[in-house]
Structures are given as C-alpha cells and as structure tokens.
PDB file of N, CA and C in Angstrom:
ATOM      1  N   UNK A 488      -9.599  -9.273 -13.123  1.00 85.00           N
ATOM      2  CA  UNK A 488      -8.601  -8.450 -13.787  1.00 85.00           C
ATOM      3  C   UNK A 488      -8.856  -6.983 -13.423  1.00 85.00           C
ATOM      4  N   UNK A 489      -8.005  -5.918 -12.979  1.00 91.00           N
ATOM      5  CA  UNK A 489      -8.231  -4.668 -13.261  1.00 91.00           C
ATOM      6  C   UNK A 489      -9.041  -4.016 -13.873  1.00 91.00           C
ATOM      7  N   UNK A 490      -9.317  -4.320 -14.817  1.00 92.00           N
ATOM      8  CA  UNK A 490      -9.805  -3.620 -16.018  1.00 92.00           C
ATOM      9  C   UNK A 490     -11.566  -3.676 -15.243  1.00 92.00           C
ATOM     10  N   UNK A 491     -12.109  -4.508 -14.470  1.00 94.00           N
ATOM     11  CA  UNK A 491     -12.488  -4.366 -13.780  1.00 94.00           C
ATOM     12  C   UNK A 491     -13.602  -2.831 -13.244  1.00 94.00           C
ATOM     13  N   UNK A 492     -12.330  -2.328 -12.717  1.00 95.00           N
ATOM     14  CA  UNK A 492     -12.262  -1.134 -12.151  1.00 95.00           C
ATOM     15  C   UNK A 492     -12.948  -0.314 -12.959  1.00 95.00           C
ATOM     16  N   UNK A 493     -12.387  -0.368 -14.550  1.00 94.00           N
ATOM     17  CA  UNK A 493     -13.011   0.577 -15.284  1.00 94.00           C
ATOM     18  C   UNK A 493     -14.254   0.508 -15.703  1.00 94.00           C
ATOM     19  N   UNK A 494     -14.813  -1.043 -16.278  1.00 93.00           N
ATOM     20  CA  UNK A 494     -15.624  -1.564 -16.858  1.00 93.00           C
ATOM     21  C   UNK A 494     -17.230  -0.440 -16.781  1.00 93.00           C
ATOM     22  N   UNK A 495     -17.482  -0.112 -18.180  1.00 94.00           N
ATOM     23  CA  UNK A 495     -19.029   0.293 -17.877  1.00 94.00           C
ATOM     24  C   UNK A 495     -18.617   1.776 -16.668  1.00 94.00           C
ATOM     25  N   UNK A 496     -17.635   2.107 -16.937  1.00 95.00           N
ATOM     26  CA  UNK A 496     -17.260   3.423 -16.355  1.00 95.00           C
ATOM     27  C   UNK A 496     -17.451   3.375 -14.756  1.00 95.00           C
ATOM     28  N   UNK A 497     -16.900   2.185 -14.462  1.00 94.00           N
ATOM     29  CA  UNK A 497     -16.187   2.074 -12.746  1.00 94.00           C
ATOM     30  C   UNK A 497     -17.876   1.662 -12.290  1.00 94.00           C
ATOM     31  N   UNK A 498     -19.089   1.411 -13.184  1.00 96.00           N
ATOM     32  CA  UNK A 498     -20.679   1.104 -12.483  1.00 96.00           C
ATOM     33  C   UNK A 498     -20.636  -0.664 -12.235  1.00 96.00           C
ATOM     34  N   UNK A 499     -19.562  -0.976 -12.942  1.00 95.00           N
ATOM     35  CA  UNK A 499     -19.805  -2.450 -12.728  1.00 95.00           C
ATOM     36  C   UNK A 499     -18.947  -3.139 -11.457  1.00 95.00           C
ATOM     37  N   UNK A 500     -17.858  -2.475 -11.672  1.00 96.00           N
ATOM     38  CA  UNK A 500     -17.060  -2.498  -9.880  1.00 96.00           C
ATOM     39  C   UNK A 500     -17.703  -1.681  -9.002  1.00 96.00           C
ATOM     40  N   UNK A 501     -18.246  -1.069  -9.075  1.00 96.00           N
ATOM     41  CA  UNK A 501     -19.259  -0.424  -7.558  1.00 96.00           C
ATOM     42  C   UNK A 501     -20.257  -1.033  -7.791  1.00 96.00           C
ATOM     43  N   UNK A 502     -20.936  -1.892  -8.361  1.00 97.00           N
ATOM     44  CA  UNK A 502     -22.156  -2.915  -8.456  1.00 97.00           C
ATOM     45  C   UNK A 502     -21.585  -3.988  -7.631  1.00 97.00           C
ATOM     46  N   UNK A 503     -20.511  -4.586  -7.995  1.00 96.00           N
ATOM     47  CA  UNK A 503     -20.170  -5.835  -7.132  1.00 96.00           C
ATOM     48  C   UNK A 503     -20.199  -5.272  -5.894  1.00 96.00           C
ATOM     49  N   UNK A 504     -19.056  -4.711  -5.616  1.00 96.00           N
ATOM     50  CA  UNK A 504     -18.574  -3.266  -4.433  1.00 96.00           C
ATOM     51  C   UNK A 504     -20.426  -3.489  -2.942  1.00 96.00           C
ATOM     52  N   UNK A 505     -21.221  -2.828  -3.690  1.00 96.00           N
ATOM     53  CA  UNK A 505     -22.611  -2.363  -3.289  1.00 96.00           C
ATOM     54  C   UNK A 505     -23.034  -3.821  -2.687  1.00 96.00           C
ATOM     55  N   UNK A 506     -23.093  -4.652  -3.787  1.00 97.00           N
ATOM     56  CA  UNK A 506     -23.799  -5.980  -3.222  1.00 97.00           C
ATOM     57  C   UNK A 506     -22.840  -6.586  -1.946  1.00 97.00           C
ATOM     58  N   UNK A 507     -22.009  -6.633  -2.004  1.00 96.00           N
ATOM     59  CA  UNK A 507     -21.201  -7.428  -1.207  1.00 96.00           C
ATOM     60  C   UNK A 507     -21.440  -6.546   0.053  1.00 96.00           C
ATOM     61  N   UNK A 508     -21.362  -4.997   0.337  1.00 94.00           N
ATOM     62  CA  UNK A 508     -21.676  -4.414   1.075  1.00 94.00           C
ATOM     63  C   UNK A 508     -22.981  -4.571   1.761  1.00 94.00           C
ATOM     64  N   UNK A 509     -24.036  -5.059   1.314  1.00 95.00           N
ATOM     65  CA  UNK A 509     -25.419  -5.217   1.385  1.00 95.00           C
ATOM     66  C   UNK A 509     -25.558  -6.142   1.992  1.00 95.00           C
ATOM     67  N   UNK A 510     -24.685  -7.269   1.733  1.00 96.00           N
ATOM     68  CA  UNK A 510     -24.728  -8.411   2.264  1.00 96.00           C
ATOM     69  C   UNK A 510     -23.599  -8.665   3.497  1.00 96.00           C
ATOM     70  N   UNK A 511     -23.665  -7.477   4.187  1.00 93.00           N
ATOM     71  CA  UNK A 511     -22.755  -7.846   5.145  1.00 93.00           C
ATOM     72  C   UNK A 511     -21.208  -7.603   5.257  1.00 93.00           C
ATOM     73  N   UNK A 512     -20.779  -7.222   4.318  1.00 93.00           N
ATOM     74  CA  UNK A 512     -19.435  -7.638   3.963  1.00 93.00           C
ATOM     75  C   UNK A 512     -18.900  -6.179   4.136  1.00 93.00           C
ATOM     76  N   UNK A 513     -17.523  -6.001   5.090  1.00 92.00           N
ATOM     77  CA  UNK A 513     -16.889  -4.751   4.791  1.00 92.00           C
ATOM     78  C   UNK A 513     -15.744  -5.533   3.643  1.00 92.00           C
ATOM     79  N   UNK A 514     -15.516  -4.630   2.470  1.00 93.00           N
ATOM     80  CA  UNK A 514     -14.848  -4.824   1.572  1.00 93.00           C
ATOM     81  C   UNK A 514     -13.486  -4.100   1.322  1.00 93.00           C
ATOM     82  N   UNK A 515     -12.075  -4.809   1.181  1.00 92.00           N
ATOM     83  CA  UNK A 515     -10.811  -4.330   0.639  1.00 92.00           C
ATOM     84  C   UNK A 515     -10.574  -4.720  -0.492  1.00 92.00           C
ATOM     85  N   UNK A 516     -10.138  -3.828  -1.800  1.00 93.00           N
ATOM     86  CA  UNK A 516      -9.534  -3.719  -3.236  1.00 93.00           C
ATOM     87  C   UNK A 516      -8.715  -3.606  -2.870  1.00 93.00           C
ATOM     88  N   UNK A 517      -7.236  -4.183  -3.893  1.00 92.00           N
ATOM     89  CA  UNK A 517      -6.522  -3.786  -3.998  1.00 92.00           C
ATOM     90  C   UNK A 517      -5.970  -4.541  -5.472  1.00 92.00           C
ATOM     91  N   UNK A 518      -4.880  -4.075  -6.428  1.00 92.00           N
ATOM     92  CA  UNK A 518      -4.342  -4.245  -8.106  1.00 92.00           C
ATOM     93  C   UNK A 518      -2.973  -4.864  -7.454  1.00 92.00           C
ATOM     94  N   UNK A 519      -2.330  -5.771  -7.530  1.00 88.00           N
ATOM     95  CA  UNK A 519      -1.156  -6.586  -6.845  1.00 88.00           C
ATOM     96  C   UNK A 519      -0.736  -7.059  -8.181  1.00 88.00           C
ATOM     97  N   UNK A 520       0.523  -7.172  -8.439  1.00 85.00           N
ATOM     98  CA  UNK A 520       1.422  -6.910  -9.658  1.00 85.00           C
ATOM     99  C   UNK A 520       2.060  -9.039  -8.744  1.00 85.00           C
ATOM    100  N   UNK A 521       1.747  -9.721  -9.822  1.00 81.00           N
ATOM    101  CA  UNK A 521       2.739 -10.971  -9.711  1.00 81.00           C
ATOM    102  C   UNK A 521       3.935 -11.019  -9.985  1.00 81.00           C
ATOM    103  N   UNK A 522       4.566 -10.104 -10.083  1.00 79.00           N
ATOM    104  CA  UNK A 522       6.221  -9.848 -10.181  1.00 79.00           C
ATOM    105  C   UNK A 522       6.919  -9.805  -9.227  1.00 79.00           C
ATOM    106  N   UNK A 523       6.247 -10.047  -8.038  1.00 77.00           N
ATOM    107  CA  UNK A 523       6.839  -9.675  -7.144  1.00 77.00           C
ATOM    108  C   UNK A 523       7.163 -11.542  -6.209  1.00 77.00           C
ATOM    109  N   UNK A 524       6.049 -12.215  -7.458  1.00 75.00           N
ATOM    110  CA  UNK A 524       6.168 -14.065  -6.842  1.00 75.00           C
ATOM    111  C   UNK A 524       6.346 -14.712  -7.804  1.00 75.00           C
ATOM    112  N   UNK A 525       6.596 -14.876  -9.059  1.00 79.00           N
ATOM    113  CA  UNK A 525       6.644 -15.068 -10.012  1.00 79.00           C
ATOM    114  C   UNK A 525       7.142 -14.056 -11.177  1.00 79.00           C
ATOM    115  N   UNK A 526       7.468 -15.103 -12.012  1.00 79.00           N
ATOM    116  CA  UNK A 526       8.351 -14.435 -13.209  1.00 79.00           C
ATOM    117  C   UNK A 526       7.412 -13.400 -14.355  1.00 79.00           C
ATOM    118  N   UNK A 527       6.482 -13.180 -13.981  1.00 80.00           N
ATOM    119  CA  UNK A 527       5.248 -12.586 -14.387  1.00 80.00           C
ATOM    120  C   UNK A 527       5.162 -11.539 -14.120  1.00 80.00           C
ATOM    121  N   UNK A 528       4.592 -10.127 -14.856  1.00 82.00           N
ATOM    122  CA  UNK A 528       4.129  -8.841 -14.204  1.00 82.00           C
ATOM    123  C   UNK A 528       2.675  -9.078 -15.131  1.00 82.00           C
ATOM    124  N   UNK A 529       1.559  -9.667 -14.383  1.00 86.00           N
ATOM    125  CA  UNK A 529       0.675  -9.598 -14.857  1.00 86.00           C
ATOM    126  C   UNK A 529      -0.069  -9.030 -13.051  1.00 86.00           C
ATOM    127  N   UNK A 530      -0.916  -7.793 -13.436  1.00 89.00           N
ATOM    128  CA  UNK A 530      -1.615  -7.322 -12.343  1.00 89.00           C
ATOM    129  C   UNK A 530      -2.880  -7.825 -12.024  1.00 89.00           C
ATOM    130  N   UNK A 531      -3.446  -8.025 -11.010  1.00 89.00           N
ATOM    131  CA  UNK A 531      -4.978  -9.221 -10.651  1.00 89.00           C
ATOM    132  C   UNK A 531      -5.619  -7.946  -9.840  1.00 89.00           C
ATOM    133  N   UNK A 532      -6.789  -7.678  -9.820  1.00 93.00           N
ATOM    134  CA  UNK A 532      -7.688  -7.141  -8.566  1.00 93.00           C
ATOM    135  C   UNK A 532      -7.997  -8.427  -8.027  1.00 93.00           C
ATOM    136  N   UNK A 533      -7.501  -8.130  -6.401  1.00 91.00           N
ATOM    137  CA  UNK A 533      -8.308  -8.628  -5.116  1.00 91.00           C
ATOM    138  C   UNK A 533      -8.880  -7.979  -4.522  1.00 91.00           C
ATOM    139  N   UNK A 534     -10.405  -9.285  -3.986  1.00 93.00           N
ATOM    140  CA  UNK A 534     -11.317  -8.077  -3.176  1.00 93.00           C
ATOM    141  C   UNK A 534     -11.220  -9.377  -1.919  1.00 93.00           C
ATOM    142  N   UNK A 535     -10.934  -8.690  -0.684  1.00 92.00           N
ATOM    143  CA  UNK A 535     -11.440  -8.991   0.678  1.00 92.00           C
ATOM    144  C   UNK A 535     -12.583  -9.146   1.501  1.00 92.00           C
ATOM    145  N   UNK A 536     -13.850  -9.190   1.519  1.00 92.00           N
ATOM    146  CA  UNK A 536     -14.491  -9.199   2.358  1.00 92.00           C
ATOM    147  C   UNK A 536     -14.619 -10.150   3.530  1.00 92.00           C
ATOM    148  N   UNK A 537     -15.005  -9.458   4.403  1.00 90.00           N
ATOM    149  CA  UNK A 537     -15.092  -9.590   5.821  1.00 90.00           C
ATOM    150  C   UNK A 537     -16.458  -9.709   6.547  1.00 90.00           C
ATOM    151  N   UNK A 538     -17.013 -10.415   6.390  1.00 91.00           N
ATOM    152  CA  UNK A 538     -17.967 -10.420   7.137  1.00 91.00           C
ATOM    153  C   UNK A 538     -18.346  -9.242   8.398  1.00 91.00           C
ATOM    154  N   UNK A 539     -19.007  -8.224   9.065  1.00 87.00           N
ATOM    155  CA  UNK A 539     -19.532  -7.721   9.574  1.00 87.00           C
ATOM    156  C   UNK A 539     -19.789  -8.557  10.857  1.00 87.00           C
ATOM    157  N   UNK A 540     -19.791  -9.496  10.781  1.00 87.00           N
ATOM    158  CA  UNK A 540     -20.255 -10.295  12.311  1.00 87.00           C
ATOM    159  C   UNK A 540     -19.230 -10.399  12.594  1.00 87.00           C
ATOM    160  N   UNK A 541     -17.577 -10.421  11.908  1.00 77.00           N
ATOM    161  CA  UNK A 541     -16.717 -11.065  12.637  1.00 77.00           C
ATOM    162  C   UNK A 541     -15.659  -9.923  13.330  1.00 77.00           C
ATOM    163  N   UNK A 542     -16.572  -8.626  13.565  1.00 70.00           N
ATOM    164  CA  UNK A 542     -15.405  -7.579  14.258  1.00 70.00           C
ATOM    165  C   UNK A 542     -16.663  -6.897  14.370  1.00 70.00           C
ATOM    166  N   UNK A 543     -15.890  -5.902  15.699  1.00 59.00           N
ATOM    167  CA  UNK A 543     -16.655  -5.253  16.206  1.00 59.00           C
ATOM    168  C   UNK A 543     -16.621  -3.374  16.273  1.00 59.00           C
ATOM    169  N   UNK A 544     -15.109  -3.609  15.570  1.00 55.00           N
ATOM    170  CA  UNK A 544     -14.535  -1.835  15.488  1.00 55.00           C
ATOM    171  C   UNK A 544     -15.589  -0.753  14.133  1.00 55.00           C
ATOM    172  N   UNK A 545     -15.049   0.133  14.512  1.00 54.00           N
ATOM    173  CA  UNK A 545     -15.879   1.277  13.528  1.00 54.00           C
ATOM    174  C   UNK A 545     -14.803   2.133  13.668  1.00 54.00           C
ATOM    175  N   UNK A 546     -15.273   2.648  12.292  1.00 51.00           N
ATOM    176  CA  UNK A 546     -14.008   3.731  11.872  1.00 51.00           C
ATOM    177  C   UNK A 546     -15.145   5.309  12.475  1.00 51.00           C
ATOM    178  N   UNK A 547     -14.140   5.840  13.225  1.00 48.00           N
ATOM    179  CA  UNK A 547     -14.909   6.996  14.155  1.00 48.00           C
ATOM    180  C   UNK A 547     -14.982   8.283  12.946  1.00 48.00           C
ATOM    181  N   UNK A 548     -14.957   8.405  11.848  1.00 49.00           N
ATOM    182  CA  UNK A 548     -15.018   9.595  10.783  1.00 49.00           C
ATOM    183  C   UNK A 548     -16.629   8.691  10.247  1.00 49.00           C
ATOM    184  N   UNK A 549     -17.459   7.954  10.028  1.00 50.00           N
ATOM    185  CA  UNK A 549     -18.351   7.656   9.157  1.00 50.00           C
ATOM    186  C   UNK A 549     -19.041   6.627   9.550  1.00 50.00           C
ATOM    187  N   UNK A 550     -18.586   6.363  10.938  1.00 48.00           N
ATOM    188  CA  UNK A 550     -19.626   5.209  11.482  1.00 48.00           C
ATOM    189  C   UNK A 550     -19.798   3.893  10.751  1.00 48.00           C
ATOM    190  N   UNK A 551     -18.863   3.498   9.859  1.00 48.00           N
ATOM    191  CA  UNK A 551     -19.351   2.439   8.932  1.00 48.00           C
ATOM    192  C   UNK A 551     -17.955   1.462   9.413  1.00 48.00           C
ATOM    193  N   UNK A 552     -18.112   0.067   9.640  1.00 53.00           N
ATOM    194  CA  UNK A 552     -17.783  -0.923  10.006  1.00 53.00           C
ATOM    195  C   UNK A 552     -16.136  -0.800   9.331  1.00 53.00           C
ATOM    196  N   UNK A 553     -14.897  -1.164   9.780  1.00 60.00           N
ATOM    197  CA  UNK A 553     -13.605  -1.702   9.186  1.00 60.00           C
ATOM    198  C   UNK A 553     -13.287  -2.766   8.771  1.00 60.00           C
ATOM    199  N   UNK A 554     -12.906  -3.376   7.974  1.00 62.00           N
ATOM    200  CA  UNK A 554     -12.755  -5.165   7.999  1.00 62.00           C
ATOM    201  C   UNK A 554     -11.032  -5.187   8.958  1.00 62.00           C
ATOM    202  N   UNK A 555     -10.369  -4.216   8.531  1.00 74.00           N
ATOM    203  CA  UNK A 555      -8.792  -4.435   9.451  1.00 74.00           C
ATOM    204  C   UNK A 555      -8.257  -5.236   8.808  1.00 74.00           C
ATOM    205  N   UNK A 556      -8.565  -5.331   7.579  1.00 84.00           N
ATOM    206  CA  UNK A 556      -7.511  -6.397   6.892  1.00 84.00           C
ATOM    207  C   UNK A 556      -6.603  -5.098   5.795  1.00 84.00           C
ATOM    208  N   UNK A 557      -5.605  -5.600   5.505  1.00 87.00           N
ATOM    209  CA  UNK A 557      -4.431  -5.104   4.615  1.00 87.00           C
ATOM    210  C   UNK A 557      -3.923  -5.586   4.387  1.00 87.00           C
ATOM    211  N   UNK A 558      -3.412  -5.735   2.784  1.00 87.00           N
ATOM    212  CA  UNK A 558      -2.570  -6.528   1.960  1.00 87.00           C
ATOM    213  C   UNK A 558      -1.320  -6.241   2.474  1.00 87.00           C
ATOM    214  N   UNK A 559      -0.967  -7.456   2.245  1.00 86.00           N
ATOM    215  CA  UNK A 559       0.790  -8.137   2.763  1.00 86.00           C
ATOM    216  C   UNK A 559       1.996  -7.305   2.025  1.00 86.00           C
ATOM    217  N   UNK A 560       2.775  -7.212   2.227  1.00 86.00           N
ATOM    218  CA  UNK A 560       3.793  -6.000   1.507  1.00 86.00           C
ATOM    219  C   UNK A 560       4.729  -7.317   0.475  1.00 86.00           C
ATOM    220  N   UNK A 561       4.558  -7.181  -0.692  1.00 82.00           N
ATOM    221  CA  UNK A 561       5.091  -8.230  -1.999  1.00 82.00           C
ATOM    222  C   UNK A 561       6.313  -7.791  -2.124  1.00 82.00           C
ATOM    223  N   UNK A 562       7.328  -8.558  -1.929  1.00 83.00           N
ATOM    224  CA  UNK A 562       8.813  -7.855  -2.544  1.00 83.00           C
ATOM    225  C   UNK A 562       8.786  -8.100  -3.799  1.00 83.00           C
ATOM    226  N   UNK A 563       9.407  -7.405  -4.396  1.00 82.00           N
ATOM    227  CA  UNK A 563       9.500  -7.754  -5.518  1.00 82.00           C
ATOM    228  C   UNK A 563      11.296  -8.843  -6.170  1.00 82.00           C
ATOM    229  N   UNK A 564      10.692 -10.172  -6.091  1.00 81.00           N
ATOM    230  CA  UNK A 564      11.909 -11.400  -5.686  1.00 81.00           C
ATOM    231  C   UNK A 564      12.951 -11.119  -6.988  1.00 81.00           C
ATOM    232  N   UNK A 565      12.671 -10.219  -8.241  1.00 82.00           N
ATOM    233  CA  UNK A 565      13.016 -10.159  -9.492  1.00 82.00           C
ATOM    234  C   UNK A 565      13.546 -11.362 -10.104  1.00 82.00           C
ATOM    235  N   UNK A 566      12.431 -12.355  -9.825  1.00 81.00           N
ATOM    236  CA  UNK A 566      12.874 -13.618 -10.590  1.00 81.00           C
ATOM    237  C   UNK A 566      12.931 -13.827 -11.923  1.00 81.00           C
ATOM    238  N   UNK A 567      13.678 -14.418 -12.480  1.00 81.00           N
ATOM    239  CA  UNK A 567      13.965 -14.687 -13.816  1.00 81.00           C
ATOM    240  C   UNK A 567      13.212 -16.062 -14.286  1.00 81.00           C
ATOM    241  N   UNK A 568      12.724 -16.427 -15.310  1.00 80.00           N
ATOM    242  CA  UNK A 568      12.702 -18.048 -16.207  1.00 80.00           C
ATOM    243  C   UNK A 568      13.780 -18.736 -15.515  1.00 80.00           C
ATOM    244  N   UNK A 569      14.895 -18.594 -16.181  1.00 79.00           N
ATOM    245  CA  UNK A 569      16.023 -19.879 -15.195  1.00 79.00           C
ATOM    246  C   UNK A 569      15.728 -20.061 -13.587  1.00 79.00           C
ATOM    247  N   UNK A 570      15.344 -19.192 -12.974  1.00 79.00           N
ATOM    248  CA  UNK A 570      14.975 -19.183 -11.370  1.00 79.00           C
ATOM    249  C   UNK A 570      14.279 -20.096 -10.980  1.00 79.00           C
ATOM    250  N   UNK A 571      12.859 -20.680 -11.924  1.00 77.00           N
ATOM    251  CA  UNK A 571      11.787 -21.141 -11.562  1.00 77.00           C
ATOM    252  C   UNK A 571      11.902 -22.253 -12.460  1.00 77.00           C
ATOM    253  N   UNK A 572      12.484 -22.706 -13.559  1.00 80.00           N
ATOM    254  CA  UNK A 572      12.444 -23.513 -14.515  1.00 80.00           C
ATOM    255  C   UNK A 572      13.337 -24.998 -14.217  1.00 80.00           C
ATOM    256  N   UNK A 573      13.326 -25.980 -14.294  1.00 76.00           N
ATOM    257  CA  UNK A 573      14.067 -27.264 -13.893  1.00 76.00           C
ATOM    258  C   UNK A 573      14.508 -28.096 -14.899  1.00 76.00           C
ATOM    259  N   UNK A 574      15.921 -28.398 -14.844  1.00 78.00           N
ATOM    260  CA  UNK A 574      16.488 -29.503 -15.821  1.00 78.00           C
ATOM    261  C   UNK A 574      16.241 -30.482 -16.252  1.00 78.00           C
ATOM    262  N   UNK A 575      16.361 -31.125 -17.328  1.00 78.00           N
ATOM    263  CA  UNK A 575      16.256 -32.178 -17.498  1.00 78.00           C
ATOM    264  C   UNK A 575      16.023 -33.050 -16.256  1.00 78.00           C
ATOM    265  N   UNK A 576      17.611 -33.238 -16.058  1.00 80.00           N
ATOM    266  CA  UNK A 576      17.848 -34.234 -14.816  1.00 80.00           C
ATOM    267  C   UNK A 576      16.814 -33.762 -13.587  1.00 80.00           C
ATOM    268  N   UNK A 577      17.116 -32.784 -13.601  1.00 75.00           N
ATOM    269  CA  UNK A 577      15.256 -32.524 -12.052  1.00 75.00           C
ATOM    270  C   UNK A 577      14.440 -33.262 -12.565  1.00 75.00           C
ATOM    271  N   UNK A 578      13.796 -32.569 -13.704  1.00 71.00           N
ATOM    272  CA  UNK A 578      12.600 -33.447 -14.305  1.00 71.00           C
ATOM    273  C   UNK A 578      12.372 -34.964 -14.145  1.00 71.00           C
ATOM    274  N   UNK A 579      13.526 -35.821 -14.442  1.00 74.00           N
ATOM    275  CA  UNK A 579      13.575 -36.710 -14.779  1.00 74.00           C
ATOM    276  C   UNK A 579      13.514 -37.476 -13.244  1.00 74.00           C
ATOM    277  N   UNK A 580      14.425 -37.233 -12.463  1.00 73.00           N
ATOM    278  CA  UNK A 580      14.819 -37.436 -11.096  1.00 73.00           C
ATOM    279  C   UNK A 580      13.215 -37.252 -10.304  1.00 73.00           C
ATOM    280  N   UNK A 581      12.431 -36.326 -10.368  1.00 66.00           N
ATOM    281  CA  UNK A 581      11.313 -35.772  -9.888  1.00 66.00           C
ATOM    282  C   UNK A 581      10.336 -37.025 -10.481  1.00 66.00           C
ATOM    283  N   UNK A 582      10.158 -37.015 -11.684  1.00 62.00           N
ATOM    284  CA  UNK A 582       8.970 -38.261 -12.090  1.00 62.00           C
ATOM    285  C   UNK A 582       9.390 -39.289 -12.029  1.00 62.00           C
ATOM    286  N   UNK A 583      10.205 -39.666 -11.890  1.00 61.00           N
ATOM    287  CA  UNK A 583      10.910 -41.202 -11.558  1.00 61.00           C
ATOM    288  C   UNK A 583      10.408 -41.437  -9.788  1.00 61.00           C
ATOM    289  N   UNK A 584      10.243 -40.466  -8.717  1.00 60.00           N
ATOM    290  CA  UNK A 584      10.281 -40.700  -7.630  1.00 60.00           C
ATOM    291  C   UNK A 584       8.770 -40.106  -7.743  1.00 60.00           C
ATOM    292  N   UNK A 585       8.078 -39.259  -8.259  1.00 56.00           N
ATOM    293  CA  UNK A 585       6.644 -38.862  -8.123  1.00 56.00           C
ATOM    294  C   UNK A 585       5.995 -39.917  -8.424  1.00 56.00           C
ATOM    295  N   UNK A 586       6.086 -40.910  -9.507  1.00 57.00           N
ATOM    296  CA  UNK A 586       5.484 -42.084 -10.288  1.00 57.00           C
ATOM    297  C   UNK A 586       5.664 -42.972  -9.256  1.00 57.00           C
ATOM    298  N   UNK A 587       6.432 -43.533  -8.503  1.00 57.00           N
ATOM    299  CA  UNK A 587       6.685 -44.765  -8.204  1.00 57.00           C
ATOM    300  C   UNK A 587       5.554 -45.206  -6.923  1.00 57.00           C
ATOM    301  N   UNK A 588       4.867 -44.199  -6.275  1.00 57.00           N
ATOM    302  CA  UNK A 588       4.307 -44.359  -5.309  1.00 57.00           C
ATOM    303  C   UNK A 588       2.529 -45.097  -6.065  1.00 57.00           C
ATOM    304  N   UNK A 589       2.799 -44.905  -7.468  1.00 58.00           N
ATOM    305  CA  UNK A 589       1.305 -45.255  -7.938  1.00 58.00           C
ATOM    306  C   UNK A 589       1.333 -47.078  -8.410  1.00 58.00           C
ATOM    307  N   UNK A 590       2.466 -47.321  -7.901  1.00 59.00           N
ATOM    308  CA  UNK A 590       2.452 -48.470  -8.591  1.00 59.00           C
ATOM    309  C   UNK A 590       2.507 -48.971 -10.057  1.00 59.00           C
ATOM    310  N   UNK A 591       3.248 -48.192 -10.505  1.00 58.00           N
ATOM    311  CA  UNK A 591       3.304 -48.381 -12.216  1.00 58.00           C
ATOM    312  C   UNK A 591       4.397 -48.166 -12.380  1.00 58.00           C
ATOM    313  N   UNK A 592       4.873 -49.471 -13.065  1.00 62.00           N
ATOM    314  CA  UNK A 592       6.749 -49.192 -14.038  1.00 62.00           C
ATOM    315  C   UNK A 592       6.842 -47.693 -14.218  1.00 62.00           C
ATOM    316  N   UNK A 593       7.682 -46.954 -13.976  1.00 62.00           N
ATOM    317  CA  UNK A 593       8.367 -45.793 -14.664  1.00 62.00           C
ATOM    318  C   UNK A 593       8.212 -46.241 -16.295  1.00 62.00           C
ATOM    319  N   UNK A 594       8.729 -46.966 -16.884  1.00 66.00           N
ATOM    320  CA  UNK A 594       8.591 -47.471 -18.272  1.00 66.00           C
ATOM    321  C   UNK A 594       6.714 -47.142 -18.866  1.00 66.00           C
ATOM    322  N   UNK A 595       6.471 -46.921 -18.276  1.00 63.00           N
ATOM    323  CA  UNK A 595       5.386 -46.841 -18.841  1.00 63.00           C
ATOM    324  C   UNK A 595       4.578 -45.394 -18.667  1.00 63.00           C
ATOM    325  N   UNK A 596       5.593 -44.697 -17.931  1.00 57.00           N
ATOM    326  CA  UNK A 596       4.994 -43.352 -17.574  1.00 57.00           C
ATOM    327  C   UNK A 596       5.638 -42.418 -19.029  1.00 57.00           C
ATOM    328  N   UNK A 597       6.574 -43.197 -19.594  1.00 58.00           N
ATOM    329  CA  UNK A 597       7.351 -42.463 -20.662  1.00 58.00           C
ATOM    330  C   UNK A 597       7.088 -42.245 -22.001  1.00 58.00           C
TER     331      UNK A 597
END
C-alpha cells in the first residue's frame, strides 16, 4: 500500500529500498491508481527490481546501474459496476458449461 512510503517517516520504505539495492537489485517505485482497470480507485505501490546482472547500461550523472524498466501508461477505461458485473442468465449459462467438464449433474452444483 502507499502508505508505505510514509511509514516510520519514509525509514521503512528506504529500508526495503537499501536492502534490495544491496542485494543486487536496481529498483523502480511507482503509486498506480486501479481505476484505470477496474471499477476501483484504490492506489497500490509497485516496486520493480532488476537484477544488476541482467543489463549492462549506467546512468552517466552517478555511475550507478539503470534497471530501464518503466511503468506502462494505464488509461483510465472509466468503468462502471454494470461494465464488469454479469446477469443472471451469464451466470447461469457460464456454470452450466464451467461444471459440466467435472463430471457432475449441474443439479447438484445448485
């Protein structure tokens, strides 16, 4: 979660941050809003790391390794509940044909 970031006054995200660095890893943050894939605006921290063995570039200001990764650009789809949500008849149509491959009456899935 974000909150993350703040925790213990930003010492507990530069603790993870540090170790992962230590161990090799060039690291990308970034706060990505699920509104943009889902009917949700709930925000997540992602962290990237990259292994150090698996590139060979350096950023020429600080001598310290790049991972070259960057988050994907999220549209925001402005989906609604009805968008993502299914009818009855889906429902019904959907477990009638999901069930049948297990070998068990539908009648008994009900």
């Amino acid at each position: 979660v974000p909150g993350l970031i703040h925790t213990d006054g930003g010492r507990a995200f530069q603790t993870i941050l540090t170790a992962l660095e230590s161990a090799g890893y060039a690291v990308t943050t970034e706060v990505v809003s699920s509104r943009g894939l889902t009917t949700q605006s709930r925000k997540r921290l992602y962290l990237v790391g990259i292994h150090t063995s698996n590139y060979t570039t350096k950023n020429t200001t600080d001598e310290t390794p790049e991972s070259g990764f960057q988050f994907p650009f999220l549209p925001d789809l402005k989906l609604t509940a009805m968008d993502v949500l299914h009818t009855n008849e889906e429902l019904d149509t959907s477990a009638s044909r999901s069930n049948s491959h297990l070998g068990v009456p539908n009648e008994l899935w009900e």
